[in-house]
mmCIF file of C-alpha atoms and ligand atoms in Angstrom:
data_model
loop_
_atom_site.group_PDB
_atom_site.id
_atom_site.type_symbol
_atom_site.label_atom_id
_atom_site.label_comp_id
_atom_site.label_asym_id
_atom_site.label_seq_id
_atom_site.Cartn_x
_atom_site.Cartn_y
_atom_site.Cartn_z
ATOM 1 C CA UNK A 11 0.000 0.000 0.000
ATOM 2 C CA UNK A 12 1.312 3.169 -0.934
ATOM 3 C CA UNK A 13 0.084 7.008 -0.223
ATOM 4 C CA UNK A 14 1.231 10.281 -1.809
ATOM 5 C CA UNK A 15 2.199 13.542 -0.442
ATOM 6 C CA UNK A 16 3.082 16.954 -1.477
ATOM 7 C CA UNK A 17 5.237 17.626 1.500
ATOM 8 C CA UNK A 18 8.381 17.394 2.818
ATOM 9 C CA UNK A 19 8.131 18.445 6.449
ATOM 10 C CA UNK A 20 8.740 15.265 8.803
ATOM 11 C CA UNK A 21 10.661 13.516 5.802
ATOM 12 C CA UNK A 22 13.957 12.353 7.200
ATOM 13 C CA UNK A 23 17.214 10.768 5.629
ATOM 14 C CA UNK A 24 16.159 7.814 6.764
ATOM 15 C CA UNK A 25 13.385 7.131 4.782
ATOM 16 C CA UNK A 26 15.520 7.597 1.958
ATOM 17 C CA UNK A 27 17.879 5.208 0.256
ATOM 18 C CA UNK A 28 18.050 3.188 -3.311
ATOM 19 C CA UNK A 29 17.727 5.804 -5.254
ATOM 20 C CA UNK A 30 19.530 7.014 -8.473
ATOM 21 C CA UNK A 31 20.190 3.468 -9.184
ATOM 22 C CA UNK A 32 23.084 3.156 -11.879
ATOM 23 C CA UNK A 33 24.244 6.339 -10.896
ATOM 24 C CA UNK A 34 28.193 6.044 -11.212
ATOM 25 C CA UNK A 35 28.676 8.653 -7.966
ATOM 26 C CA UNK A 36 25.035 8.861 -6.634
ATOM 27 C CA UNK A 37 23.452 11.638 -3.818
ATOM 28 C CA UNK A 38 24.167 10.219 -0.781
ATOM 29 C CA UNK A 39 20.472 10.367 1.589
ATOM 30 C CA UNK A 40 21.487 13.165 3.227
ATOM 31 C CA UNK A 41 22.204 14.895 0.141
ATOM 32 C CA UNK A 42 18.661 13.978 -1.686
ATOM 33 C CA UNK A 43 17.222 15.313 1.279
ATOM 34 C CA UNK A 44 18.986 18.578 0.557
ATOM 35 C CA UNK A 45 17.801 18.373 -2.858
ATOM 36 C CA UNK A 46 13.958 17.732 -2.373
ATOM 37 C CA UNK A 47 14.321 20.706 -0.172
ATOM 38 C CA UNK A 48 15.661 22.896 -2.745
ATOM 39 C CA UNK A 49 13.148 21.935 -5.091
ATOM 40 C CA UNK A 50 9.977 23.987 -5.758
ATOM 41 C CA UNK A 51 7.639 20.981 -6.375
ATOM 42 C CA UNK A 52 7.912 17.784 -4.918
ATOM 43 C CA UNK A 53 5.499 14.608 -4.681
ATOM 44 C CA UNK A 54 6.163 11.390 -2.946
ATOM 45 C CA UNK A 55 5.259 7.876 -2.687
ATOM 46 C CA UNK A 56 5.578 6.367 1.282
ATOM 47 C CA UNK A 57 5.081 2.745 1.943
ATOM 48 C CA UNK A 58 2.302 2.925 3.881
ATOM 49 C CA UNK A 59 3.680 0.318 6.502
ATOM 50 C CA UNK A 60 7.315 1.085 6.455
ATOM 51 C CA UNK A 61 6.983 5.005 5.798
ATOM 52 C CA UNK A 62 10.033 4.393 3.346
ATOM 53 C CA UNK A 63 9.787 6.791 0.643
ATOM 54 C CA UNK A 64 9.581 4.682 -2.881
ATOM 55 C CA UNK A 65 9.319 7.000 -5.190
ATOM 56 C CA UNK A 66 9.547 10.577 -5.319
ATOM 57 C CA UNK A 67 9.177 13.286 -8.573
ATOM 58 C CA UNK A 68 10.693 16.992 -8.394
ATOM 59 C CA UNK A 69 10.064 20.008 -10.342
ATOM 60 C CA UNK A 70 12.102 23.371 -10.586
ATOM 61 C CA UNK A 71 9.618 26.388 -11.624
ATOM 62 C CA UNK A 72 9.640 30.468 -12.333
ATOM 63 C CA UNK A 73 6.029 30.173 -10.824
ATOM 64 C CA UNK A 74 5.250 32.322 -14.106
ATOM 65 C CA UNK A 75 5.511 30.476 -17.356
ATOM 66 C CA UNK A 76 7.993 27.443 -17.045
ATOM 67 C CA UNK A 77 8.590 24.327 -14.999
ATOM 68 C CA UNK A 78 10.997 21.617 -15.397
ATOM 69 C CA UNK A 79 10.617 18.136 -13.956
ATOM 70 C CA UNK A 80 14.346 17.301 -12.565
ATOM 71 C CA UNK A 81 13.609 13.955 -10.868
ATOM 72 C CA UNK A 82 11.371 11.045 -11.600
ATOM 73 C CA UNK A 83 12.310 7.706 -9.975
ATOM 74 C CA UNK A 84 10.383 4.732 -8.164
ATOM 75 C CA UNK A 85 12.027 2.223 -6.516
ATOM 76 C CA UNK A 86 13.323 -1.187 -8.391
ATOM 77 C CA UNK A 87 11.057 -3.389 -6.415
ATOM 78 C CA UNK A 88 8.778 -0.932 -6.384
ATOM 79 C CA UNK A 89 8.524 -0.339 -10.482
ATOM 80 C CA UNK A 90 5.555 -1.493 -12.775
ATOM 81 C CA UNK A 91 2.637 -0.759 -10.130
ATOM 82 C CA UNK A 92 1.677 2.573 -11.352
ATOM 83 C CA UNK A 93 3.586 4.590 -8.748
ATOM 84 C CA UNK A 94 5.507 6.477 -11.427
ATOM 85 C CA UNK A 95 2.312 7.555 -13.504
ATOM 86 C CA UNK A 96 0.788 8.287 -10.086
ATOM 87 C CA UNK A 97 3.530 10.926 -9.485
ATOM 88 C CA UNK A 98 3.874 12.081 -12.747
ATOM 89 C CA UNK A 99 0.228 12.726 -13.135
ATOM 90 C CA UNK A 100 -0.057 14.365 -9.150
ATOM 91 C CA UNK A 101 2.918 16.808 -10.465
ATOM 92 C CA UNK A 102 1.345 17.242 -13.975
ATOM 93 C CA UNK A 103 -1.306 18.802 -12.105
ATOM 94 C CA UNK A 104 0.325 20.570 -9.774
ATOM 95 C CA UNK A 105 1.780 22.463 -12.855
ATOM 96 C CA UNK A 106 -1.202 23.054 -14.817
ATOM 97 C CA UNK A 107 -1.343 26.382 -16.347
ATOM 98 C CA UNK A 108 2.063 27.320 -16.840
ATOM 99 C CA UNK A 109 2.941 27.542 -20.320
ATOM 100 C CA UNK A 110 5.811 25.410 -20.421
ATOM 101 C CA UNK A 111 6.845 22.157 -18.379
ATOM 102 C CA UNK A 112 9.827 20.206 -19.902
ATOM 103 C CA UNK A 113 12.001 17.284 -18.979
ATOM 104 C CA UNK A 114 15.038 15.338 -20.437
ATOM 105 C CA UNK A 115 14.400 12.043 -20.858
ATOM 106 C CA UNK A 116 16.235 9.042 -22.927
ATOM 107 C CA UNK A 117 13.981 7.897 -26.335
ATOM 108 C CA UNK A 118 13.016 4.694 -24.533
ATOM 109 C CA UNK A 119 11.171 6.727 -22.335
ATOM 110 C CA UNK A 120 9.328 8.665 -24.587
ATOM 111 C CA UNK A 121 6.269 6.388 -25.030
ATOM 112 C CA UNK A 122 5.882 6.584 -20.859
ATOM 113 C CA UNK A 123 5.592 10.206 -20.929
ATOM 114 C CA UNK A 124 3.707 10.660 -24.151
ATOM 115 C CA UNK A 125 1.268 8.206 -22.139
ATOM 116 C CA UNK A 126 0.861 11.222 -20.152
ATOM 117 C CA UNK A 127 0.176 13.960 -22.825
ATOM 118 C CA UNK A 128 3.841 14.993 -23.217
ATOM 119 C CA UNK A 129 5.447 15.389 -26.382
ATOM 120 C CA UNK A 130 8.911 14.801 -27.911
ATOM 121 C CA UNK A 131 11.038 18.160 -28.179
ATOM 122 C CA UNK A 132 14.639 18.665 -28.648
ATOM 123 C CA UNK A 133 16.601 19.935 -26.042
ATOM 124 C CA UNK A 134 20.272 20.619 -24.956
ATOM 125 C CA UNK A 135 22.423 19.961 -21.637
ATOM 126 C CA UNK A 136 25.689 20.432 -19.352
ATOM 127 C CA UNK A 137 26.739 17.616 -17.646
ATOM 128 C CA UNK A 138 29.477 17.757 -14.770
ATOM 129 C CA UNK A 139 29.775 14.370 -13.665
ATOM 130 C CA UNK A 140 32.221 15.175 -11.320
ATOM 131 C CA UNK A 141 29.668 16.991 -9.455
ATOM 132 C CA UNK A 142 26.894 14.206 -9.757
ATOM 133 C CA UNK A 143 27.002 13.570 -5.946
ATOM 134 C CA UNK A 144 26.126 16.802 -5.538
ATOM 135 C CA UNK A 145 28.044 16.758 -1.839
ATOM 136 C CA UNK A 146 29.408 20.369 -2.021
ATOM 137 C CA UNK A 147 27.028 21.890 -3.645
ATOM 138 C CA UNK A 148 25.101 23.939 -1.163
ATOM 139 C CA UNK A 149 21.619 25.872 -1.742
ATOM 140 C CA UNK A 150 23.016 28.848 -0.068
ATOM 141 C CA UNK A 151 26.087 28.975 -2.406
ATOM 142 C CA UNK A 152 23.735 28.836 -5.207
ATOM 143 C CA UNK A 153 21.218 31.812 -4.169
ATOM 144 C CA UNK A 154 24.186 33.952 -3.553
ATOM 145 C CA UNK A 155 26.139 33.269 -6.547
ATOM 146 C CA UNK A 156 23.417 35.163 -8.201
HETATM 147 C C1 COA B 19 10.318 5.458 -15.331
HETATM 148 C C2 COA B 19 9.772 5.059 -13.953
HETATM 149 C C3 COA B 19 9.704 6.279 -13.048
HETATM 150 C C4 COA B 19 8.367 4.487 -14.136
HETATM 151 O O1 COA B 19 7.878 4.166 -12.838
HETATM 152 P P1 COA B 19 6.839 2.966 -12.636
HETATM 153 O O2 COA B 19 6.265 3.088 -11.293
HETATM 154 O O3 COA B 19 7.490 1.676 -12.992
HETATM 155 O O4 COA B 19 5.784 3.367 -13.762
HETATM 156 P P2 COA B 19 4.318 2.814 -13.973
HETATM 157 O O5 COA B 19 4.134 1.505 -13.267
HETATM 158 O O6 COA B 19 3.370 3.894 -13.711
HETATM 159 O O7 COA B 19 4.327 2.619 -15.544
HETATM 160 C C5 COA B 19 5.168 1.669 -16.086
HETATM 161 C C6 COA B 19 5.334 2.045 -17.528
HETATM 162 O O8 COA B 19 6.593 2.701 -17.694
HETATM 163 C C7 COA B 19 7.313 2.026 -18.724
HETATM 164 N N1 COA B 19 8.729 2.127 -18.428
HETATM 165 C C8 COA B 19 9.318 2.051 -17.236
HETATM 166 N N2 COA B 19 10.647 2.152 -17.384
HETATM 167 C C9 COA B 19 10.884 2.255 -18.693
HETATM 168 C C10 COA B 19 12.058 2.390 -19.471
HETATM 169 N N3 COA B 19 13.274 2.400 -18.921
HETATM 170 N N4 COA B 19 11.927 2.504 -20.791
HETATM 171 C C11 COA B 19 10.713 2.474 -21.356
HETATM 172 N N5 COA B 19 9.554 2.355 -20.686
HETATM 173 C C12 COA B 19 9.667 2.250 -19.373
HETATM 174 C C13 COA B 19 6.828 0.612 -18.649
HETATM 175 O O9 COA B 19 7.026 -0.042 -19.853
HETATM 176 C C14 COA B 19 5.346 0.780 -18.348
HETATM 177 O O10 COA B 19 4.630 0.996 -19.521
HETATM 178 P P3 COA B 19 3.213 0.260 -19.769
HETATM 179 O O11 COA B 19 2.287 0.828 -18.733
HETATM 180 O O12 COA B 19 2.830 0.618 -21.158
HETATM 181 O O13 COA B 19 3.492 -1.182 -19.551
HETATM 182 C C15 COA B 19 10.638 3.937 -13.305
HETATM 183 O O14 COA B 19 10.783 2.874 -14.229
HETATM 184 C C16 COA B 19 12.009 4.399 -12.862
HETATM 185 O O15 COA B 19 12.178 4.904 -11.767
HETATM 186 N N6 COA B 19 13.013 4.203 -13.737
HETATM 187 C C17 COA B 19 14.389 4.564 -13.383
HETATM 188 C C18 COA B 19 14.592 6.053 -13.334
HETATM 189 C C19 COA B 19 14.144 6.741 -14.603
HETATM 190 O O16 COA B 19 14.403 6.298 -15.716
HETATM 191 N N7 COA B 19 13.444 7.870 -14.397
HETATM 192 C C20 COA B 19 12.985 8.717 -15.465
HETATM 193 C C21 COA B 19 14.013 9.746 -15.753
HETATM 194 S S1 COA B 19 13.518 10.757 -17.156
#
């Protein structure tokens, strides 16, 4: 049994853990914590028993016009139950009426998301995988490097 919620507050490390599977140099728990935080939209999926967190979805936003969705990811054991579509769907809504809400995505994923009204678009990217743990990169240092 699984429930969904739109809030972090009372969400610890601890119920955290497994994610970015085949990551090379993944967030440690601590450090998706931090990034949930930093997010402006977040939805996840709790075991209902366990209160593990199985799934979770984040999206970055100007509250205006645009949105992007940063983070989709359910659980291994957790996969092929409907949990993902249940996220993306709760944060599709959560969205709704902003002009624009994109994502990057590899083309094997494409069908899942056009499932959901999304279309294909082209799009471009940095990647610093030296930075994919994202264990010094602080919030704070980001707001006032602007
Ligand atoms: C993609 C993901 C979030 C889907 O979550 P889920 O809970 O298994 O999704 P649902 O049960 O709602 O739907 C499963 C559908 O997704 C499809 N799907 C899942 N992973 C897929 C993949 N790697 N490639 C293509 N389709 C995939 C399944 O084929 C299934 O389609 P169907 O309903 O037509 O059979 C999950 O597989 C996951 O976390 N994958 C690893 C991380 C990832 O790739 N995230 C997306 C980043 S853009």
């Amino acid at each position: 049994m699984v429930f969904y919620t739109e809030s972090i507050v009372g969400v610890t490390a601890e119920q955290l853990g497994g994610f970015f599977v085949g990551w090379p140099n993944p967030p440690s728990a601590e450090t998706h914590l931090r990034l949930l935080e930093g997010s402006d939209h977040v939805v996840l999926a709790l075991d209902a028993e366990e209160y593990r967190v199985v799934g979770f979805i984040t999206a970055l936003s100007d509250g205006v016009l645009s949105a992007y969705i940063s983070h989709l990811e359910v659980l291994p054991e957790w996969q092929g139950r409907g949990i993902g579509s249940q996220l993306l769907e709760r944060m599709l809504a959560r969205l709704d009426g902003l002009y624009g809400i994109d994502l990057l995505c590899d083309p094997p994923l494409r069908s899942f998301y056009a499932q959901h009204g999304m279309r294909p678009a082209a799009g471009m990217c940095v990647r610093n995988y030296d930075r994919q743990s994202g264990a010094w990169v602080r919030v704070s240092e980001l707001l006032g490097a602007r």
